[in-house]
Coordinates of N, CA and C in Angstrom, one line a residue:
M1 N 31.4 -6.3 -29.9 CA 30.9 -5.0 -28.6 C 29.6 -5.1 -28.9
P2 N 29.1 -4.9 -27.7 CA 27.5 -4.5 -27.4 C 27.5 -2.9 -28.2
G3 N 26.6 -2.9 -28.5 CA 26.1 -1.3 -29.0 C 25.8 -0.3 -27.8
R4 N 25.8 0.9 -28.5 CA 26.0 1.8 -27.0 C 25.6 1.5 -26.0
R5 N 23.7 1.9 -25.9 CA 22.7 1.8 -25.5 C 22.6 0.1 -24.8
W6 N 23.6 -0.4 -24.7 CA 23.6 -2.1 -24.3 C 22.9 -1.5 -22.8
Y7 N 23.0 -0.5 -22.1 CA 22.4 -0.9 -20.6 C 20.8 -0.5 -20.6
L8 N 20.1 0.2 -21.4 CA 19.0 0.5 -21.6 C 18.1 -0.7 -22.2
E9 N 19.0 -1.8 -22.4 CA 18.4 -3.1 -23.2 C 16.9 -3.7 -22.2
S10 N 17.3 -3.8 -21.1 CA 16.3 -4.7 -20.5 C 14.6 -3.7 -20.4
T11 N 15.0 -2.3 -20.1 CA 14.2 -1.6 -20.1 C 13.3 -1.3 -21.5
M12 N 14.1 -1.2 -22.8 CA 13.4 -1.2 -23.6 C 12.6 -2.8 -24.2
D13 N 13.1 -3.4 -23.9 CA 12.7 -5.2 -24.2 C 11.6 -5.7 -23.3
I14 N 11.9 -5.3 -21.8 CA 11.0 -5.6 -20.7 C 10.2 -4.6 -20.3
P15 N 9.2 -3.5 -20.7 CA 8.6 -2.7 -20.2 C 7.7 -2.8 -19.0
E16 N 7.1 -3.9 -19.2 CA 6.0 -4.6 -18.1 C 6.2 -6.4 -17.8
P17 N 5.3 -6.5 -17.0 CA 5.5 -8.3 -17.1 C 4.6 -8.9 -17.9
H18 N 5.1 -9.7 -18.7 CA 4.0 -10.3 -19.9 C 4.8 -11.8 -20.0
A19 N 3.9 -12.7 -20.9 CA 3.5 -14.0 -21.2 C 5.4 -14.4 -21.5
F20 N 5.2 -15.5 -21.2 CA 7.3 -16.1 -21.5 C 7.3 -17.4 -21.4
T21 N 7.9 -18.1 -22.4 CA 8.1 -19.4 -22.3 C 9.8 -19.7 -22.0
V22 N 10.0 -20.4 -21.0 CA 11.2 -21.0 -20.8 C 11.3 -22.7 -21.1
E23 N 12.3 -22.6 -22.0 CA 12.6 -24.1 -22.0 C 14.0 -24.7 -21.3
L24 N 13.6 -25.9 -20.6 CA 14.6 -26.6 -19.6 C 14.5 -27.7 -20.2
T25 N 16.0 -28.2 -19.9 CA 16.4 -29.3 -20.2 C 17.1 -30.2 -18.7
I26 N 16.4 -31.1 -18.4 CA 17.1 -31.5 -17.3 C 17.0 -33.4 -17.2
S27 N 17.9 -33.8 -17.0 CA 18.5 -35.2 -17.0 C 18.0 -35.7 -18.5
G28 N 18.5 -34.8 -19.9 CA 18.2 -35.0 -21.3 C 17.0 -35.3 -21.6
Q29 N 16.2 -34.3 -20.7 CA 14.7 -34.3 -21.0 C 14.0 -33.1 -21.3
A30 N 13.8 -32.5 -22.0 CA 13.1 -31.3 -22.6 C 11.8 -30.8 -21.9
Y31 N 12.0 -29.6 -20.9 CA 10.2 -29.1 -20.7 C 10.5 -27.9 -21.3
S32 N 9.0 -27.4 -21.2 CA 8.4 -26.2 -21.6 C 7.8 -25.5 -20.6
V33 N 8.1 -24.6 -19.7 CA 7.1 -24.2 -18.3 C 7.1 -22.4 -19.0
V34 N 5.6 -22.4 -19.2 CA 4.8 -20.9 -19.6 C 4.7 -20.4 -18.5
F35 N 5.2 -19.0 -17.9 CA 4.9 -17.5 -17.3 C 3.6 -17.0 -18.1
E36 N 2.6 -17.1 -17.4 CA 1.6 -16.1 -18.3 C 1.2 -15.1 -17.0
E37 N 1.0 -13.5 -17.6 CA 0.8 -12.0 -16.6 C -0.9 -12.4 -16.0
H38 N -1.2 -11.9 -15.8 CA -2.5 -11.8 -14.8 C -2.9 -10.4 -15.2
E39 N -4.3 -10.1 -15.0 CA -5.2 -8.8 -15.2 C -5.2 -8.2 -14.1
H40 N -4.8 -6.4 -14.0 CA -4.9 -5.9 -12.8 C -5.9 -5.2 -13.2
T41 N -6.6 -5.4 -12.0 CA -8.1 -4.6 -12.2 C -8.0 -3.2 -11.6
E42 N -9.0 -2.3 -11.6 CA -8.8 -1.3 -11.3 C -8.7 -1.0 -9.8
A43 N -9.0 -1.7 -8.9 CA -8.8 -1.9 -7.5 C -7.7 -2.3 -7.2
H44 N -6.3 -3.0 -8.0 CA -5.2 -3.2 -7.9 C -4.0 -2.3 -8.2
T45 N -4.7 -1.4 -8.9 CA -3.7 -0.2 -9.7 C -3.7 1.2 -8.7
G46 N -4.3 1.5 -7.9 CA -4.1 2.8 -7.5 C -3.0 3.0 -6.4
H47 N -2.8 4.3 -6.3 CA -1.7 5.0 -5.5 C -1.8 5.6 -4.4
A48 N -2.7 5.0 -3.4 CA -3.7 6.0 -2.5 C -2.2 5.3 -1.1
A49 N -2.8 5.2 -0.1 CA -2.0 5.2 1.2 C -2.1 3.8 1.4
H50 N -3.5 3.3 0.6 CA -3.7 1.9 1.5 C -3.5 1.0 0.6
H51 N -2.8 1.6 -0.5 CA -2.4 0.9 -1.5 C -0.8 0.4 -1.5
R52 N -0.6 1.0 -0.6 CA 1.3 0.8 -0.8 C 1.7 -0.2 -0.3
D53 N 3.2 -1.2 -0.8 CA 3.2 -2.6 -0.4 C 4.1 -2.0 0.9
H54 N 4.2 -2.2 2.2 CA 5.1 -2.1 3.2 C 6.2 -2.9 2.9
N55 N 6.2 -4.2 2.5 CA 7.0 -5.1 2.8 C 8.1 -4.5 1.9
M56 N 7.7 -4.1 0.5 CA 8.5 -3.4 -0.4 C 9.6 -2.3 0.2
R57 N 8.7 -1.2 0.3 CA 9.3 -0.4 1.6 C 10.5 -0.5 2.8
A58 N 9.9 -1.4 3.4 CA 11.0 -2.2 4.2 C 12.1 -2.3 3.7
A59 N 11.9 -3.0 2.5 CA 13.2 -3.9 1.8 C 14.0 -2.3 1.6
Y60 N 13.5 -1.5 0.8 CA 14.1 -0.2 0.3 C 14.9 0.4 1.3
V61 N 14.1 0.5 2.8 CA 14.6 1.3 3.6 C 16.0 0.4 4.5
H62 N 15.9 -0.8 3.9 CA 16.5 -1.5 4.9 C 18.3 -1.9 3.9
V63 N 17.9 -1.2 2.5 CA 18.9 -1.4 1.9 C 19.5 -0.2 1.5
L64 N 18.8 0.9 1.3 CA 19.4 2.6 1.4 C 19.9 2.8 3.0
A65 N 19.7 2.3 4.2 CA 20.1 2.3 5.4 C 21.3 2.1 5.3
D66 N 21.6 0.4 5.0 CA 23.0 -0.3 4.7 C 23.8 0.9 4.3
A67 N 23.8 1.3 2.8 CA 24.3 1.8 2.0 C 24.6 2.9 2.4
F68 N 23.9 3.9 2.9 CA 24.1 5.2 3.7 C 24.6 5.0 4.9
V69 N 24.6 4.0 6.0 CA 26.0 3.7 6.8 C 27.1 3.7 6.4
S70 N 27.1 2.8 5.5 CA 28.5 1.9 5.1 C 29.3 3.4 4.3
V71 N 28.9 4.4 3.8 CA 29.4 5.8 3.2 C 29.4 6.3 4.4
L72 N 28.6 6.8 5.1 CA 29.2 7.4 6.5 C 30.0 7.2 7.1
A73 N 30.3 5.9 7.3 CA 31.4 5.1 8.4 C 32.5 5.4 7.4
I74 N 32.6 5.2 6.1 CA 34.3 5.3 5.6 C 34.5 7.2 5.5
I75 N 33.2 7.9 5.2 CA 33.8 9.2 5.3 C 34.1 9.5 6.8
G76 N 33.9 8.9 7.7 CA 33.9 9.2 9.5 C 35.5 9.0 9.1
L77 N 36.1 7.6 8.8 CA 37.0 6.6 9.9 C 38.6 7.4 8.6
L78 N 37.9 7.7 7.3 CA 38.9 8.6 6.4 C 39.1 9.9 6.8
L79 N 38.1 10.6 7.5 CA 38.4 11.9 7.9 C 39.0 11.9 9.2
A80 N 38.8 10.9 10.3 CA 39.2 10.4 11.5 C 41.0 10.5 10.7
K81 N 41.1 9.5 9.8 CA 42.6 9.2 9.8 C 43.5 10.8 9.3
A82 N 42.8 11.2 8.3 CA 43.4 12.6 7.2 C 43.6 13.6 8.3
F83 N 42.9 13.6 9.4 CA 42.8 15.2 10.3 C 43.1 14.9 11.8
G84 N 43.2 13.6 12.0 CA 43.2 13.1 13.3 C 42.0 13.3 14.4
W85 N 40.8 13.6 13.6 CA 39.7 13.7 14.4 C 39.2 12.4 14.3
L86 N 39.5 11.8 15.7 CA 38.8 10.6 16.3 C 37.5 10.9 16.5
W87 N 37.3 11.8 16.7 CA 35.7 11.8 17.4 C 34.6 11.5 16.3
M88 N 35.3 11.7 14.9 CA 34.3 12.0 13.7 C 33.8 10.7 13.0
D89 N 34.3 9.6 13.4 CA 33.5 8.4 13.2 C 32.9 7.8 14.4
P90 N 32.9 8.2 15.8 CA 31.7 7.6 16.1 C 30.6 9.0 16.3
L91 N 30.5 10.0 15.7 CA 29.9 10.7 15.4 C 28.8 10.6 14.0
A92 N 29.7 10.2 12.9 CA 29.2 9.3 12.0 C 28.1 8.1 12.2
G93 N 28.1 7.5 13.4 CA 27.6 6.1 13.8 C 26.2 6.9 14.4
V94 N 26.5 7.7 15.2 CA 25.7 8.7 15.9 C 24.6 9.3 14.9
V95 N 24.7 9.9 13.6 CA 24.0 10.6 12.5 C 23.7 9.6 11.7
G96 N 24.1 8.1 11.8 CA 23.1 7.3 11.1 C 22.6 6.4 11.7
A97 N 22.8 6.5 13.3 CA 21.6 5.7 13.9 C 20.2 6.9 14.0
L98 N 20.6 7.9 13.8 CA 19.2 8.6 13.8 C 18.6 9.1 12.7
V99 N 19.4 8.6 11.9 CA 18.7 8.7 10.2 C 18.0 7.6 9.9
I100 N 18.4 6.5 10.3 CA 17.5 5.5 10.2 C 16.7 5.3 11.2
A101 N 16.9 5.6 12.5 CA 15.5 5.7 13.7 C 14.3 6.6 12.8
N102 N 15.1 7.5 12.2 CA 13.7 8.5 11.4 C 13.4 7.5 10.6
W103 N 13.6 7.0 9.5 CA 12.9 5.9 8.5 C 12.8 4.7 9.3
S104 N 12.6 4.4 10.5 CA 12.4 3.3 10.7 C 11.1 3.9 11.4
Y105 N 10.7 5.2 12.2 CA 9.9 5.4 12.7 C 8.6 5.6 11.7
G106 N 8.9 6.2 10.4 CA 7.9 6.0 9.7 C 7.3 4.9 9.3
L107 N 8.2 3.9 8.9 CA 7.7 2.2 8.4 C 6.8 1.8 9.6
I108 N 7.4 2.1 10.9 CA 6.5 1.2 12.0 C 5.2 1.9 12.2
R109 N 5.1 3.6 12.0 CA 4.1 4.3 12.1 C 2.5 4.0 11.2
D110 N 3.1 3.8 9.8 CA 2.6 3.1 8.9 C 1.9 1.8 9.1
T111 N 2.6 0.6 9.1 CA 2.6 -0.6 9.2 C 1.9 -0.8 10.8
G112 N 2.2 -0.4 11.7 CA 1.4 -0.4 13.1 C 0.0 -0.1 12.8
G113 N -0.2 1.3 12.2 CA -1.8 1.4 11.7 C -2.7 0.7 11.0
I114 N -1.8 -0.4 10.7 CA -2.3 -1.4 9.8 C -2.8 -2.8 10.8
L115 N -1.9 -2.5 11.7 CA -2.3 -3.8 12.6 C -3.4 -3.7 13.3
V116 N -3.4 -2.4 14.0 CA -4.9 -2.1 14.5 C -5.6 -1.5 14.1
D117 N -6.1 -1.8 12.5 CA -7.2 -1.8 12.0 C -7.2 0.0 11.4
M118 N -6.3 0.5 11.3 CA -6.8 1.8 11.1 C -7.2 2.3 9.4
N119 N -8.3 3.1 9.9 CA -8.7 3.5 8.4 C -7.9 4.7 7.5
P120 N -6.8 3.7 6.5 CA -6.2 4.8 5.8 C -6.7 5.8 5.2
D121 N -7.8 6.0 4.8 CA -8.8 7.0 4.2 C -9.6 7.7 5.2
K122 N -8.9 8.8 5.8 CA -9.6 9.6 7.0 C -11.1 10.3 6.2
N123 N -11.6 10.5 5.0 CA -12.6 11.3 5.1 C -13.3 10.5 4.3
I124 N -13.4 9.2 4.2 CA -14.7 7.8 3.6 C -15.6 7.6 4.0
G125 N -15.4 8.0 5.6 CA -16.5 8.0 6.3 C -17.5 9.4 6.2
G126 N -16.9 10.2 5.9 CA -17.8 11.7 5.5 C -18.5 11.8 4.3
R127 N -18.1 10.8 3.6 CA -17.9 10.9 2.2 C -19.6 9.8 2.0
I128 N -19.2 8.7 3.0 CA -20.5 7.7 2.7 C -21.5 8.2 3.6
K129 N -21.5 9.0 4.5 CA -22.2 9.5 5.3 C -22.9 10.6 4.1
A130 N -22.3 11.2 3.6 CA -23.3 11.9 2.7 C -24.1 11.8 1.4
A131 N -23.5 10.2 1.0 CA -23.9 9.6 0.2 C -25.2 8.9 0.7
L132 N -25.3 8.6 1.8 CA -26.6 7.9 2.3 C -27.3 9.0 2.9
E133 N -26.9 10.1 3.1 CA -28.3 11.2 3.7 C -28.6 11.9 2.8
A134 N -28.1 11.8 1.6 CA -28.5 13.1 0.4 C -29.9 12.8 0.4
N135 N -30.2 11.1 0.1 CA -31.6 11.5 -0.2 C -32.7 11.1 1.1
G136 N -32.3 12.0 2.0 CA -33.2 12.2 3.4 C -33.3 11.2 4.3
D137 N -32.2 10.1 4.2 CA -32.0 9.2 5.7 C -31.3 9.2 6.1
T138 N -30.9 9.0 7.6 CA -30.1 9.4 8.6 C -29.4 7.9 8.8
L139 N -28.2 8.6 8.8 CA -27.2 7.5 9.2 C -26.8 7.0 10.4
L140 N -27.1 5.6 11.1 CA -27.1 6.1 13.3 C -26.1 5.3 13.3
D141 N -24.9 4.8 12.5 CA -24.3 4.1 13.0 C -23.2 3.7 11.6
L142 N -21.8 3.9 11.8 CA -20.8 3.2 10.5 C -19.8 3.0 10.9
H143 N -18.9 1.8 10.4 CA -17.8 1.7 11.1 C -17.2 1.2 9.3
V144 N -15.8 1.6 9.4 CA -15.3 1.4 8.5 C -13.9 1.2 8.9
W145 N -13.4 -0.3 8.0 CA -12.1 -0.7 8.4 C -11.2 -1.5 7.0
R146 N -10.1 -1.6 7.3 CA -9.0 -2.3 6.1 C -9.0 -3.4 6.6
I147 N -9.6 -4.5 5.2 CA -9.6 -5.4 5.4 C -8.9 -6.5 4.4
G148 N -7.6 -5.5 3.9 CA -6.5 -6.5 3.0 C -6.1 -5.2 2.3
P149 N -5.0 -4.9 1.4 CA -4.1 -3.8 0.8 C -5.5 -3.5 -0.4
G150 N -5.9 -2.2 -0.5 CA -6.7 -1.8 -1.1 C -8.2 -2.4 -1.1
H151 N -8.3 -2.7 0.1 CA -9.6 -3.2 0.2 C -10.1 -2.4 1.5
L152 N -11.5 -2.1 1.9 CA -11.8 -1.7 2.9 C -13.4 -2.7 3.1
G153 N -13.8 -2.6 4.5 CA -15.2 -3.2 4.9 C -15.8 -1.9 5.5
A154 N -17.0 -2.2 5.6 CA -18.2 -1.0 6.0 C -19.5 -2.0 6.6
I155 N -19.7 -1.7 7.6 CA -20.4 -1.8 8.9 C -21.5 -0.2 8.6
V156 N -23.1 -0.3 7.6 CA -23.8 1.0 7.7 C -25.1 0.7 8.5
S157 N -25.5 1.4 9.6 CA -27.1 1.2 10.0 C -27.3 2.5 9.6
V158 N -28.7 2.6 9.0 CA -29.4 3.6 8.1 C -30.9 3.6 8.7
A159 N -31.2 4.6 8.9 CA -33.1 5.2 9.1 C -33.3 5.6 8.1
T160 N -34.7 5.1 7.9 CA -35.3 5.6 6.2 C -36.8 6.1 6.5
P161 N -37.5 7.0 6.3 CA -38.5 7.1 6.0 C -39.5 6.7 4.8
Q162 N -38.3 5.5 4.1 CA -39.0 5.0 2.8 C -39.4 3.6 3.7
A163 N -40.3 3.1 3.4 CA -40.5 2.1 4.2 C -39.9 0.7 3.1
Q164 N -40.2 1.4 1.7 CA -40.0 0.3 0.5 C -38.2 0.5 0.5
R165 N -37.4 1.0 1.2 CA -36.0 0.8 0.7 C -35.3 -0.2 1.6
E166 N -35.0 -1.5 0.5 CA -34.0 -2.4 1.3 C -32.6 -1.9 1.5
A167 N -31.9 -3.1 1.9 CA -30.3 -3.4 2.0 C -30.0 -3.1 0.5
Q168 N -30.4 -3.2 -0.5 CA -29.6 -3.3 -2.0 C -29.8 -1.8 -2.6
F169 N -30.7 -0.9 -2.0 CA -30.4 0.1 -2.5 C -29.6 0.9 -1.9
Y170 N -29.1 0.4 -1.2 CA -27.6 1.1 0.1 C -26.6 0.7 -0.8
H171 N -26.3 -0.7 -1.1 CA -25.2 -1.2 -1.6 C -25.1 -0.6 -3.1
A172 N -26.3 -0.5 -3.8 CA -25.7 0.0 -4.7 C -25.8 1.7 -4.8
L173 N -26.2 2.6 -4.2 CA -25.7 3.7 -3.8 C -24.3 3.7 -3.2
L174 N -23.5 2.9 -2.6 CA -22.5 3.1 -2.1 C -21.3 1.9 -2.8
C175 N -21.7 1.5 -4.2 CA -20.9 0.9 -4.8 C -19.7 2.0 -5.5
R176 N -20.4 3.4 -5.9 CA -19.0 4.4 -6.2 C -17.9 4.4 -5.3
F177 N -17.9 3.5 -3.9 CA -16.6 3.7 -3.8 C -16.1 2.2 -3.7
Q178 N -15.1 2.3 -4.5 CA -14.5 1.4 -5.3 C -13.6 0.7 -4.3
A179 N -13.0 1.3 -3.1 CA -11.8 1.0 -1.8 C -13.0 -0.4 -1.0
L180 N -14.6 -0.4 -1.4 CA -15.0 -0.8 -0.5 C -15.7 -2.2 -0.8
S181 N -15.1 -3.0 -0.5 CA -14.8 -4.3 -0.9 C -15.9 -5.1 -0.4
H182 N -16.5 -4.8 1.2 CA -17.5 -5.9 1.7 C -18.5 -4.8 2.3
I183 N -19.3 -4.7 2.2 CA -20.5 -3.8 2.8 C -21.4 -4.6 3.7
T184 N -21.7 -4.2 4.5 CA -22.9 -4.8 5.3 C -24.0 -3.4 5.7
V185 N -25.2 -3.6 5.1 CA -26.3 -2.6 5.5 C -27.1 -3.3 6.5
E186 N -28.0 -2.1 7.5 CA -28.8 -2.5 7.9 C -30.0 -1.9 8.2
V187 N -31.4 -1.9 7.6 CA -31.9 -0.5 7.3 C -33.1 -0.5 8.5
H188 N -33.4 0.6 9.0 CA -34.5 1.0 10.0 C -35.2 1.9 9.4
P189 N -36.5 1.0 8.9 CA -37.6 2.0 8.8 C -37.9 3.3 9.9
L190 N -38.2 4.3 9.7 CA -39.0 5.4 10.5 C -40.6 5.6 10.6
S191 N -40.9 5.3 11.6 CA -42.2 5.3 12.1 C -42.7 6.7 11.7
A192 N -43.8 6.7 11.3 CA -44.5 8.3 11.1 C -44.9 8.1 12.1
G193 N -44.7 9.3 12.8 CA -45.4 9.5 14.1 C -44.4 10.8 14.4

């Protein structure tokens, strides 16, 4: 008989993915298959909106919606049978449809933003502008867009009175924004006049 806490075994033994070896025997021949974990850098571990896994979210919504509608349909059928409320089953269907529509709308809104290159961090443009203009430079143009989960790209056009400042100066200035994976900088020296 298993121990009293057997149902917690997997949560105690496998707290996170780890390396392991699987021994297989196929047609009398033994094989070892090694599965290794890979390192997760800081860019992969954030929990901001631009790090969400929309596929997993869609799977959860699908499973929850199926379970919810099934329970609602059973309740509607039981109430219709027990009390003669023939309207309860269709009402349960309509309520289920409205709840699923609400969940679907949220998912479509978030994934639709990805399809039209919506910037998930609404404040990053202001923070980039403040960082660039803190040294007396002028931001002429800024474009920020999503290039992948947790990664943003930026095109920056800066006018500076410091003729010796090159693009590398601004790359170094913007490296504090970890979400910026690809930065293109255009530098325009201001004429002294």
